[in-house]
Tab-separated table of C-alpha atoms and ligand atoms in Angstrom:
chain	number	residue	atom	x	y	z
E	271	UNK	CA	-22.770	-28.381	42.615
E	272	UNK	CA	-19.556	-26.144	42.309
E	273	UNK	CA	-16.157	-27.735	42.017
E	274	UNK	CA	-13.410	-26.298	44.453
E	275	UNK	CA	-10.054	-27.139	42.561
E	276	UNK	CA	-8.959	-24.537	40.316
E	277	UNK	CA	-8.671	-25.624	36.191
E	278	UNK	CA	-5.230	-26.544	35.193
E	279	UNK	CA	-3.669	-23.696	33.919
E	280	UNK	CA	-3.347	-21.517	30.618
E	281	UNK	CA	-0.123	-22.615	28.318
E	282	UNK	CA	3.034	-20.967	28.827
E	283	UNK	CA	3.203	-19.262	25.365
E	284	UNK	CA	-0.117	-17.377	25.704
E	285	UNK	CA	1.396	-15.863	28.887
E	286	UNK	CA	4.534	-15.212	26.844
E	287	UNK	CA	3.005	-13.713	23.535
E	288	UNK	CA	0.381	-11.844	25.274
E	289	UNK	CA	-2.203	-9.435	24.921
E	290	UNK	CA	-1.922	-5.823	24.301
E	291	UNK	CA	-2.614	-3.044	26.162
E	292	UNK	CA	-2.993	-1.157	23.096
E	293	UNK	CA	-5.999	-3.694	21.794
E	294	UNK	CA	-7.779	-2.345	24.628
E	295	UNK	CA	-7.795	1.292	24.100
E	296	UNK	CA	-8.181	0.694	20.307
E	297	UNK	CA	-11.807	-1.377	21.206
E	298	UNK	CA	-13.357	1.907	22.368
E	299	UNK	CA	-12.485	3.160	18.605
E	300	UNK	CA	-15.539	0.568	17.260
E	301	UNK	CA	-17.524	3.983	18.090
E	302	UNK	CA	-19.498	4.477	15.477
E	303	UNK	CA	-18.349	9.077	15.700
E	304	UNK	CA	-14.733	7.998	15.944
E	305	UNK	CA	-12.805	8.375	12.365
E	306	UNK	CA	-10.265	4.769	12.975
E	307	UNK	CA	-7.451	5.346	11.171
E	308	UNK	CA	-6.271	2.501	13.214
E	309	UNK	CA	-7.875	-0.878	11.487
E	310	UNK	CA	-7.142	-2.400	8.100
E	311	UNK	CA	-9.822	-3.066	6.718
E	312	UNK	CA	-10.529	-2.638	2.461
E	313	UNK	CA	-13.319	0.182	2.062
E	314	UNK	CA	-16.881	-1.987	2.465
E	315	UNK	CA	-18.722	0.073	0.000
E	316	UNK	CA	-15.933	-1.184	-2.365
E	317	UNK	CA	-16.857	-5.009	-2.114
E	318	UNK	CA	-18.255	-5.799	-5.403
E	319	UNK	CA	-21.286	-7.542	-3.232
E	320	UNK	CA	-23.065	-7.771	-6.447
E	321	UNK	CA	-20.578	-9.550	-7.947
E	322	UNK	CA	-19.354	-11.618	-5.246
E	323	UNK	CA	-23.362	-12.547	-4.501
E	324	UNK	CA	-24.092	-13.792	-8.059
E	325	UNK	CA	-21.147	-16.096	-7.461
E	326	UNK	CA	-22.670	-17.639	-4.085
E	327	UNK	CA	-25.809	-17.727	-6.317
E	328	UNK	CA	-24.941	-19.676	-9.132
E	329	UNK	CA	-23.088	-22.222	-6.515
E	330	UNK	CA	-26.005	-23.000	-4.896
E	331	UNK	CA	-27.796	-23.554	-7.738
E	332	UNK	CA	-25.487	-25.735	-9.695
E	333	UNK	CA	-23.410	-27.345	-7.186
E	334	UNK	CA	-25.635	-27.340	-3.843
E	335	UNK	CA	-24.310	-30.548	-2.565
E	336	UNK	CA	-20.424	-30.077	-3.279
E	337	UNK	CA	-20.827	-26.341	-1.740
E	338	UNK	CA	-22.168	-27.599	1.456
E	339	UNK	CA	-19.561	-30.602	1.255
E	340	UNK	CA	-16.606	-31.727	2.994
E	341	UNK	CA	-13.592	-31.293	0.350
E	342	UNK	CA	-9.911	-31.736	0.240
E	343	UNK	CA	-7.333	-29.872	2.479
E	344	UNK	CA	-5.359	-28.609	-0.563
E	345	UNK	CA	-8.230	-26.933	-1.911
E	346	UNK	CA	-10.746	-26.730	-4.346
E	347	UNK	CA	-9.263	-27.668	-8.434
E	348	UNK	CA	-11.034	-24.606	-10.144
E	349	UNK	CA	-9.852	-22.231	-7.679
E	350	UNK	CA	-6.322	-23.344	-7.590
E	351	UNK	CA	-6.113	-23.683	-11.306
E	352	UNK	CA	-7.285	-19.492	-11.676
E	353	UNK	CA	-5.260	-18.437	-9.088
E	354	UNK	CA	-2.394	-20.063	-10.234
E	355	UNK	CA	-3.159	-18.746	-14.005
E	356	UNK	CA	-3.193	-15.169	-11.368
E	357	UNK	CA	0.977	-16.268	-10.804
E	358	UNK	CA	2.116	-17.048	-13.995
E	359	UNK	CA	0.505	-14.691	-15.867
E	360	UNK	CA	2.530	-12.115	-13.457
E	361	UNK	CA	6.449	-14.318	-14.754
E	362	UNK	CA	5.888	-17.098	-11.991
E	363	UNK	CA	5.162	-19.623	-14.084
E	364	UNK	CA	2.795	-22.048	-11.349
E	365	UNK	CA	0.701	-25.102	-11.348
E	366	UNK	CA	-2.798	-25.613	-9.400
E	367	UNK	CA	-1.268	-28.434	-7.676
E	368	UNK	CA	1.697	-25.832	-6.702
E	369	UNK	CA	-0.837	-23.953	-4.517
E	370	UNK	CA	-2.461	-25.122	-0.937
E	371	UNK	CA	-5.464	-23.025	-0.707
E	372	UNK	CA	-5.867	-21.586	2.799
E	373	UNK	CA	-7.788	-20.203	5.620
E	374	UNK	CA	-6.885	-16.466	4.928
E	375	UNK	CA	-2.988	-15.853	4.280
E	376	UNK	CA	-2.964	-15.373	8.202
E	377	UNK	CA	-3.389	-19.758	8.347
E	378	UNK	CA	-0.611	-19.765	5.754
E	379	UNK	CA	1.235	-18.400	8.379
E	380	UNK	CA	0.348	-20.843	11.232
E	381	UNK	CA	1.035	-23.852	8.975
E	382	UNK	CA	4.807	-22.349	7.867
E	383	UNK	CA	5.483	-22.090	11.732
E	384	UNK	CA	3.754	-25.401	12.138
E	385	UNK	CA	5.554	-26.901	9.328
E	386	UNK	CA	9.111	-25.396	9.927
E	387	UNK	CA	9.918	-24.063	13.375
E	388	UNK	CA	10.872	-26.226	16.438
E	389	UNK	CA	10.620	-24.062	19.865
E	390	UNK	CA	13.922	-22.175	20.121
E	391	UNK	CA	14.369	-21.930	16.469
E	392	UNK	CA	15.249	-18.472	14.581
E	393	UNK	CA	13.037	-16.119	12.815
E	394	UNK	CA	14.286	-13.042	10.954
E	395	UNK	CA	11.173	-10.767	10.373
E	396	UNK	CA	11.952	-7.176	8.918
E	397	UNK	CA	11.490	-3.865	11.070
E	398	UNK	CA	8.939	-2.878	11.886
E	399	UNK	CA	6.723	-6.281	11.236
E	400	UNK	CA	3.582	-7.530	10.429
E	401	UNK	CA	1.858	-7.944	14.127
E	402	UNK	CA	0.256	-10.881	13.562
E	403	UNK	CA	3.352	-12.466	11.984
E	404	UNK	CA	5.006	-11.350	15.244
E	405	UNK	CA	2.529	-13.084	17.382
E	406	UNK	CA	1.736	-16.230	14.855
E	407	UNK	CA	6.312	-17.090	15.362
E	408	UNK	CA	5.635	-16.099	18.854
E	409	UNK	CA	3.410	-18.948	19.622
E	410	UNK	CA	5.947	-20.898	17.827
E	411	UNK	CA	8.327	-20.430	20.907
E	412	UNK	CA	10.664	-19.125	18.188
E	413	UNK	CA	13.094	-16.515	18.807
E	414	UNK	CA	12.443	-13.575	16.748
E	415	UNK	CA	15.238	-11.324	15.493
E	416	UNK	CA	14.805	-7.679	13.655
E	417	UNK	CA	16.984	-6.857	10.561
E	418	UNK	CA	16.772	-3.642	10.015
E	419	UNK	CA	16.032	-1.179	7.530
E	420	UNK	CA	15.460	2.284	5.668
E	421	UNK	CA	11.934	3.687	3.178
E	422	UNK	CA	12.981	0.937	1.015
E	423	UNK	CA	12.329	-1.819	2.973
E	424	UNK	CA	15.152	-4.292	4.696
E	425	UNK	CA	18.540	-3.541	4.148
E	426	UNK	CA	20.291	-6.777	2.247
E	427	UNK	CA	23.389	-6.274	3.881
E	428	UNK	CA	21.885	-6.456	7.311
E	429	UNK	CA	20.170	-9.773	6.195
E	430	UNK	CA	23.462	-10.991	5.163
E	431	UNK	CA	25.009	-10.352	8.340
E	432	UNK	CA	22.185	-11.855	10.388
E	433	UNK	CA	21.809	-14.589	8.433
E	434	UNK	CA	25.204	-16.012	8.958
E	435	UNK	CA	25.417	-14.532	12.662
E	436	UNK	CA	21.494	-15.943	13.550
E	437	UNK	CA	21.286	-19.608	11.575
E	438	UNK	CA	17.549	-18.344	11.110
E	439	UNK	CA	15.023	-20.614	9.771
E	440	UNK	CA	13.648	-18.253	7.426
E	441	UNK	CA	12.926	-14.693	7.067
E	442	UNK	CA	9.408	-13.609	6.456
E	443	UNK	CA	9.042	-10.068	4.881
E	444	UNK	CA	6.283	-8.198	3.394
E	445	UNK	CA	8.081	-6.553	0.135
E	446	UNK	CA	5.462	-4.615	-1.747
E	447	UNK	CA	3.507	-1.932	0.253
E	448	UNK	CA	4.537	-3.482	3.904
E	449	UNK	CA	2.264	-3.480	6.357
E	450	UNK	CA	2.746	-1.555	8.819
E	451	UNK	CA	5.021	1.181	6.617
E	452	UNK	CA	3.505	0.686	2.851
E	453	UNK	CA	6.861	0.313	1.561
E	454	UNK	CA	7.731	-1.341	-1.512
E	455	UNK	CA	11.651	-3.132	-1.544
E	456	UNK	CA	13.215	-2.352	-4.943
E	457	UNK	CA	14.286	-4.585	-7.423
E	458	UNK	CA	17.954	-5.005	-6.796
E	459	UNK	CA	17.106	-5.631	-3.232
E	460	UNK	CA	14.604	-8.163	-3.939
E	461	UNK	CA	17.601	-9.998	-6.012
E	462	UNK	CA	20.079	-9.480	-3.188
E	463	UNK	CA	17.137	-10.926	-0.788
E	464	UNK	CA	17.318	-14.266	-3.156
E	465	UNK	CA	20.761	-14.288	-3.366
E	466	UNK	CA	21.496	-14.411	0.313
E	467	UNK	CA	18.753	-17.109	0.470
E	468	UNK	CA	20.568	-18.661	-1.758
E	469	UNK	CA	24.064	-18.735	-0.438
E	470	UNK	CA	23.388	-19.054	2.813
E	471	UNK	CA	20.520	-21.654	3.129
E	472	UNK	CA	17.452	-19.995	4.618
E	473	UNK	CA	13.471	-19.817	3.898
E	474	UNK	CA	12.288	-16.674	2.658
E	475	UNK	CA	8.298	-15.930	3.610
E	476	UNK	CA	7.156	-13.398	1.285
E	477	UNK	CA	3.814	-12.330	2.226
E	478	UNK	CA	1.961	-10.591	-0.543
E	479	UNK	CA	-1.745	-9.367	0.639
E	480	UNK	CA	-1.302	-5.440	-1.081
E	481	UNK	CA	0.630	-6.031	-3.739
E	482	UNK	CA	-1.896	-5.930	-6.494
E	483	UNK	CA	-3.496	-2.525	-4.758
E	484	UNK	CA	-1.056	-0.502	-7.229
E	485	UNK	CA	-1.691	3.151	-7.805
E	486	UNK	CA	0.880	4.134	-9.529
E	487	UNK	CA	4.679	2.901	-10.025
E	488	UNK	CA	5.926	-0.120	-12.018
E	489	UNK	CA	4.826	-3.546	-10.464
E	490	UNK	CA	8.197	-5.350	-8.715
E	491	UNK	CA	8.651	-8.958	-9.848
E	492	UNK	CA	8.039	-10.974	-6.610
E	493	UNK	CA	11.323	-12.432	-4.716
E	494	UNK	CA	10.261	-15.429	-5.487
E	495	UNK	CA	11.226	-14.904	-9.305
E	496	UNK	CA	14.735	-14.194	-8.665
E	497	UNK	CA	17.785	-16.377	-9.171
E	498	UNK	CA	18.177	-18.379	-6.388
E	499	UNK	CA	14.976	-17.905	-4.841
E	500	UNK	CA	13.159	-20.493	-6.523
E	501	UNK	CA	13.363	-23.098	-4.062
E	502	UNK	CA	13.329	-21.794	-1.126
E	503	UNK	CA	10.334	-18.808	-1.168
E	504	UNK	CA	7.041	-19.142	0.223
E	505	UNK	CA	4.926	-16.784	-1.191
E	506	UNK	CA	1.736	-15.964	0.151
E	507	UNK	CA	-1.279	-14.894	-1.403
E	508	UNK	CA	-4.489	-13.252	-0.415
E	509	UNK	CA	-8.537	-12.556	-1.375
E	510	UNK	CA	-8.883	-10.200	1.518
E	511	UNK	CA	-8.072	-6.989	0.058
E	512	UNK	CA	-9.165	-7.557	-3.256
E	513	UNK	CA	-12.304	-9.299	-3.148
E	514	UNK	CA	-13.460	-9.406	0.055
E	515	UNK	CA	-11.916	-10.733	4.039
E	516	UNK	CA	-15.063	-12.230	5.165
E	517	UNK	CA	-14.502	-14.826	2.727
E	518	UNK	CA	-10.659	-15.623	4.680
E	519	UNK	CA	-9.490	-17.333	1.095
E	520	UNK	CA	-5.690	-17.329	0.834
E	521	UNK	CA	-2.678	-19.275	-0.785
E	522	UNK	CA	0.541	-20.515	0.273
E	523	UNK	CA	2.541	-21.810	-2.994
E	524	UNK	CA	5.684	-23.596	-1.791
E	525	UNK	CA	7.963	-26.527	-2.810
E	526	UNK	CA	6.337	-29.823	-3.040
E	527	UNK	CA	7.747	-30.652	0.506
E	528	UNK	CA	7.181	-27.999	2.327
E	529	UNK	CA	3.559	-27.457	0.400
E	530	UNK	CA	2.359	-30.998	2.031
E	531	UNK	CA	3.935	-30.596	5.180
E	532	UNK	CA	1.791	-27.368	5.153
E	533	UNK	CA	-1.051	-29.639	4.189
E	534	UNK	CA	-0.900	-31.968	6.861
E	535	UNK	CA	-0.971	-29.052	9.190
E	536	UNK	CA	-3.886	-27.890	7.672
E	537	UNK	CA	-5.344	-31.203	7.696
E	538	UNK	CA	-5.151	-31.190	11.620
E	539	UNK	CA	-6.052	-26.999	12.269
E	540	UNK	CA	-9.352	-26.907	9.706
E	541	UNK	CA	-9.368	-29.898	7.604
E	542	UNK	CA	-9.943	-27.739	4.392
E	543	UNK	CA	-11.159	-24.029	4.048
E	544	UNK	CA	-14.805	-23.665	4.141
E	545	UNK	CA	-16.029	-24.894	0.366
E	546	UNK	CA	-18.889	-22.731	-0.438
E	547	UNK	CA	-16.561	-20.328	0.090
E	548	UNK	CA	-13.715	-21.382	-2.235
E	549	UNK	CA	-16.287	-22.346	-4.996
E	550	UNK	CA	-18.098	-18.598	-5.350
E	551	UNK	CA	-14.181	-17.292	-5.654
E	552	UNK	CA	-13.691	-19.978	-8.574
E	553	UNK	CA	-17.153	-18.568	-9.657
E	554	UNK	CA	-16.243	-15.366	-9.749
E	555	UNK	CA	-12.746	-15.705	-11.470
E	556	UNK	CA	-14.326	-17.180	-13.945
E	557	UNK	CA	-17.246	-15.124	-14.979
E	558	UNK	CA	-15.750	-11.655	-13.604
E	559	UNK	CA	-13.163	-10.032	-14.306
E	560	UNK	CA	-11.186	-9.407	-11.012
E	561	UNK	CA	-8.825	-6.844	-12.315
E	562	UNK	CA	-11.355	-4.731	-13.239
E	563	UNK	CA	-12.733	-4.464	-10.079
E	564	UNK	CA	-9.288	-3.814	-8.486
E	565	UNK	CA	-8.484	-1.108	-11.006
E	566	UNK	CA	-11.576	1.093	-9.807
E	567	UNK	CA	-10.714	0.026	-5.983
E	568	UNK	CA	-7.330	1.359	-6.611
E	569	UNK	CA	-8.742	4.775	-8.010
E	570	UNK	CA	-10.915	5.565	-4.901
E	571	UNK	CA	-7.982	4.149	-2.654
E	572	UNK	CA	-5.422	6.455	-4.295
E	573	UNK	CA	-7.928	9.389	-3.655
E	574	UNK	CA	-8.065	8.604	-0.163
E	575	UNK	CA	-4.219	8.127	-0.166
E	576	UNK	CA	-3.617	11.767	-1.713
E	577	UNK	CA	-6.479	13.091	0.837
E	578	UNK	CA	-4.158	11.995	3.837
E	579	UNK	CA	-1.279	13.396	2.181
E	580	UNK	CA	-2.589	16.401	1.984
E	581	UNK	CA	-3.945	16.535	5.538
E	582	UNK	CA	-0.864	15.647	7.239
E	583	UNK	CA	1.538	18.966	7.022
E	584	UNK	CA	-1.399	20.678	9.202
E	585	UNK	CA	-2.212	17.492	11.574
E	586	UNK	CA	1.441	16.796	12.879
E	587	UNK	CA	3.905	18.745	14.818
E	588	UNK	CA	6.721	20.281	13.184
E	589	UNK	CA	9.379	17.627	12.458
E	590	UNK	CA	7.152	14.771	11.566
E	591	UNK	CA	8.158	12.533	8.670
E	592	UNK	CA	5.975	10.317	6.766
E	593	UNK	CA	5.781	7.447	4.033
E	594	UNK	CA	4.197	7.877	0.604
E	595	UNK	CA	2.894	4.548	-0.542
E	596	UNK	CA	2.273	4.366	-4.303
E	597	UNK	CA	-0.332	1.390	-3.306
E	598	UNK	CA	-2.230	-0.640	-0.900
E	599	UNK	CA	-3.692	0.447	2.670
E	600	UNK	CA	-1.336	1.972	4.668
E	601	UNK	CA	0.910	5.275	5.981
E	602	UNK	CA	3.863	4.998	8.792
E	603	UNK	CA	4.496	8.709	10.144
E	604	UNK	CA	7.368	8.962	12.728
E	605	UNK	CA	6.674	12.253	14.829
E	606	UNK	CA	10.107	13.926	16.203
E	607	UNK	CA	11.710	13.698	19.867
E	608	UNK	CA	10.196	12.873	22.064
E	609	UNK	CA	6.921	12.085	21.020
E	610	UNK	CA	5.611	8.660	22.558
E	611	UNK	CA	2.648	7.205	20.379
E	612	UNK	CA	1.589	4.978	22.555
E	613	UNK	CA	1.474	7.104	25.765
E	614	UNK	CA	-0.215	10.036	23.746
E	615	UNK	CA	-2.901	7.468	21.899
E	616	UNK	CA	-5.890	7.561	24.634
E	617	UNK	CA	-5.660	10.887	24.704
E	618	UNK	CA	-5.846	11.514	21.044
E	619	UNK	CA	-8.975	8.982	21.170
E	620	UNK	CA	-10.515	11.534	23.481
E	621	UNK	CA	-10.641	13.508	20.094
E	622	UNK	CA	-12.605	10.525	18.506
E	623	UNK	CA	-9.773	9.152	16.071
E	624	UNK	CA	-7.566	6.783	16.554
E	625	UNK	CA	-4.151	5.470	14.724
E	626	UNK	CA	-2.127	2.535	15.755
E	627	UNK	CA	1.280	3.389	17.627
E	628	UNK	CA	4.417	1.846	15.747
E	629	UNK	CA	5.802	0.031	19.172
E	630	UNK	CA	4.100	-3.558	18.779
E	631	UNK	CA	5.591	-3.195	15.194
E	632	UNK	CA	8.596	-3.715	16.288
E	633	UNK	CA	10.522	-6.983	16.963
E	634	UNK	CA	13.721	-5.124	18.191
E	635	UNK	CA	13.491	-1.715	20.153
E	636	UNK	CA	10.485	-0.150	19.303
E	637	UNK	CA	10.837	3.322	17.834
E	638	UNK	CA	8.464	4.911	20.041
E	639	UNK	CA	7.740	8.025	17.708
E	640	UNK	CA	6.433	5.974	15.091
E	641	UNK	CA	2.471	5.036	14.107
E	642	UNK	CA	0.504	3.468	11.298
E	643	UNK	CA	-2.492	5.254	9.307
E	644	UNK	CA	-5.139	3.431	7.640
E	645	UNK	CA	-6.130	5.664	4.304
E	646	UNK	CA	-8.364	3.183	2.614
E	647	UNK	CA	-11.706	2.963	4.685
E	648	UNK	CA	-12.609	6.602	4.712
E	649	UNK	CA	-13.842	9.113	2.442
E	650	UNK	CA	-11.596	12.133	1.593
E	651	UNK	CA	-14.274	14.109	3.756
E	652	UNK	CA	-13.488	11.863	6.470
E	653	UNK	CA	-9.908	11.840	6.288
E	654	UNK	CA	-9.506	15.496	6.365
E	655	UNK	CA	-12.184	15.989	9.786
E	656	UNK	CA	-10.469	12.658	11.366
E	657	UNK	CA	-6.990	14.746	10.434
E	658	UNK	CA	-8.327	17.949	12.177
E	659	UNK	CA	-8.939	15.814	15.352
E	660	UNK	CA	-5.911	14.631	15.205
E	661	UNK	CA	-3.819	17.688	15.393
E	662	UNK	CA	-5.950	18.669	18.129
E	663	UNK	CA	-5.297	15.886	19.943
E	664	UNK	CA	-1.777	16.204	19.687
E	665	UNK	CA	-1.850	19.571	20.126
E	666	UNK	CA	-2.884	19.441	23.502
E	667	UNK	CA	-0.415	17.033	24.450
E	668	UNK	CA	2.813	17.086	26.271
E	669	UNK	CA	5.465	15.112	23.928
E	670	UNK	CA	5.045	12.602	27.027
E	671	UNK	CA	8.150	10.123	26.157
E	672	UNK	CA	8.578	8.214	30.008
P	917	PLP	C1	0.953	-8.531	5.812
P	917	PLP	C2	-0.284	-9.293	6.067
P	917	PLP	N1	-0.262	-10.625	5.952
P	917	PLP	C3	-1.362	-11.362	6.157
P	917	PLP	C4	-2.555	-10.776	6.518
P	917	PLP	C5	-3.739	-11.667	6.764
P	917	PLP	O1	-4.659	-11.549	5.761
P	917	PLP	P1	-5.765	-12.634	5.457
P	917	PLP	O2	-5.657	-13.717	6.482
P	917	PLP	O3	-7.062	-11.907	5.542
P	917	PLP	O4	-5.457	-13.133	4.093
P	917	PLP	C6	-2.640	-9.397	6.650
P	917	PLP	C7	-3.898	-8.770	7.047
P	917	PLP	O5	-4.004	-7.620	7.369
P	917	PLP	C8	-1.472	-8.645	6.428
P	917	PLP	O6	-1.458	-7.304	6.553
């Protein structure tokens, strides 16, 4: 038998965060002929599978019934006591107990707006922003408010101004090689950052997936080492582009408060993040030598980089300015007046590529010229034929801004 009423219905927020229209045309890009510039996702013939399948290996074999155990929200002891060797070997000095092992760095995220936000509240996110982090404060029912920006990353001065003007929260930024621009904030910024933390009472999220995907350049000291920052930075870490996503192992390491407030959160979204899982990353730490590995990803990746660069003069019209990341996964290109990304991007799939239009990026008013590259999953051989189908498919394009 078949129930008349209708189901109560959907919460508001979903309505209110939303899909995107853009999620659909990008699906049809899962094609196996079309070159996706548009996804983020590390090179799979990079994955040290070897490696990473010794690890599982030697779990099983020595610790069969703690892998396949329940285990503590805050994470397993051997993996936070290597990654926090990771932090302080980098000047931020950090204990195991300092770090709440997570779900990917994208539950790190949930928990902070779990942990900190009240409906209404303000977020300060830089511009253009991490789409996920858009959507993750979104569902928070906070407010979300753009500072904006140059190629170095958020302007100080803007944050300042907001800060005081807004009563924010906190302000979540991705400093070294951004996604969605690959943009790495300078030094003295990073130490104004703290400093307006500082003075004006505010959380900074710093959100560090890419940073170790260095190609070349000096590494930036994280916010979170600069005076004033101390106790008040999040910063969050991440497996996914170094070892491998499937495994969704992040890091949030936090003041003690905040930390178990995250915790609790946790407790009540997963319980703990899957253990087999966090005791083949231990493994590995311990017996590999992660840095290694990431040293000969970055080679290839920087390839791949310098492949794009060299394919874009031809691909894009006349006018077109682009980013040159000196690390992890992505390109922003802004294409002149009065190019529309996102009203020229099925047509360009037509041409069987795809790149992701800068709009969603954007917290404030979208800079509708704008789009992200993905250099990392292709070959140079790739790259260049995916960047020949691109400039045909904006060749054959009216500018199209509506
Ligand atoms: C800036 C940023 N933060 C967080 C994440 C989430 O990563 P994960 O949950 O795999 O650690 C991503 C993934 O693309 C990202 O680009």
């Amino acid at each position: 038998m078949t129930s008349s009423s209708p189901v109560p219905s959907l919460a508001a927020r979903v309505a209110a965060v939303g899909g995107s229209p853009v999620r659909d045309i990008l699906a049809v890009t899962e094609r196996p002929e079309v070159v996706n510039f548009a996804g983020g996702l590390p090179a799979p013939e990079l994955f040290d599978t070897e490696g990473i399948a010794a690890a599982y290996r030697d779990v099983f074999a020595e610790l069969p019934g703690r892998a396949l155990q329940y285990a503590t929200t805050e994470g397993d002891p051997a993996l936070r006591s290597a990654l926090a060797a990771r932090h302080t070997v980098r000047g931020l000095p950090t204990a195991a107990d300092g770090l709440l092992v997570t779900t990917g760095s994208q539950q790190a995220l949930s928990l902070l707006a779990t942990a900190l936000l009240e409906p209404g509240d303000t977020v300060l996110v830089e511009e253009p922003c991490y789409l996920a982090a858009l959507q993750t404060f979104g569902f928070a029912g906070a407010r979300i408010v753009a500072v904006p920006g140059d190629g170095d990353g958020v302007d100080p001065d803007a944050l300042a101004e907001l800060v005081v003007r807004e009563r924010p929260k906190l302000f979540y930024t991705v400093p070294t090689f951004q996604n969605p621009t690959g943009r790495t904030l300078p030094a003295a910024r990073r130490a104004a950052v703290a400093s307006v933390a500082a003075r004006h009472g505010v959380w900074i999220v710093e959100d560090d997936p890419y940073g170790e995907l260095r190609f070349e350049g000096e590494r930036v000291p994280w916010i979170a080492t600069y005076p004033g920052a101390e106790d008040r930075t999040v910063l969050l870490g991440s497996l996914s582009k170094v070892m491998a996503p499937g495994m969704r192992l992040g890091w949030l390491r936090a003041p003690a408060a905040l930390r178990r407030a995250c915790a609790v959160a946790k407790q009540a979204a997963d319980l703990h993040t899957p253990t087999v899982n966090q005791l083949a990353a231990a493994r590995y730490l311990a017996d590999r030598d992660l840095d290694a590995h990431v040293a000969r990803v970055a080679v290839v990746y920087r390839e791949r980089r310098d492949a794009m660069l060299a394919g874009l003069p031809d691909a894009l019209p006349r006018g077109s300015t682009w980013s040159r990341p000196e690390g992890g996964m992505f390109l922003w290109v802004r294409l002149p007046e009065p190019y529309d990304t996102t009203a020229l991007l099925p047509r360009v799939v037509e041409h069987d590529v795809a790149y992701v239009p800068g709009a969603p990026f954007h917290a404030g008013a979208p800079d509708r010229g704008t789009l992200r590259l993905c250099f990392v999953t292709q070959t140079p051989e790739e790259i260049g034929e995916g960047l020949r189908r691109l400039a045909k498919g904006l060749a054959g394009q009216p500018p199209g801004r509506g």
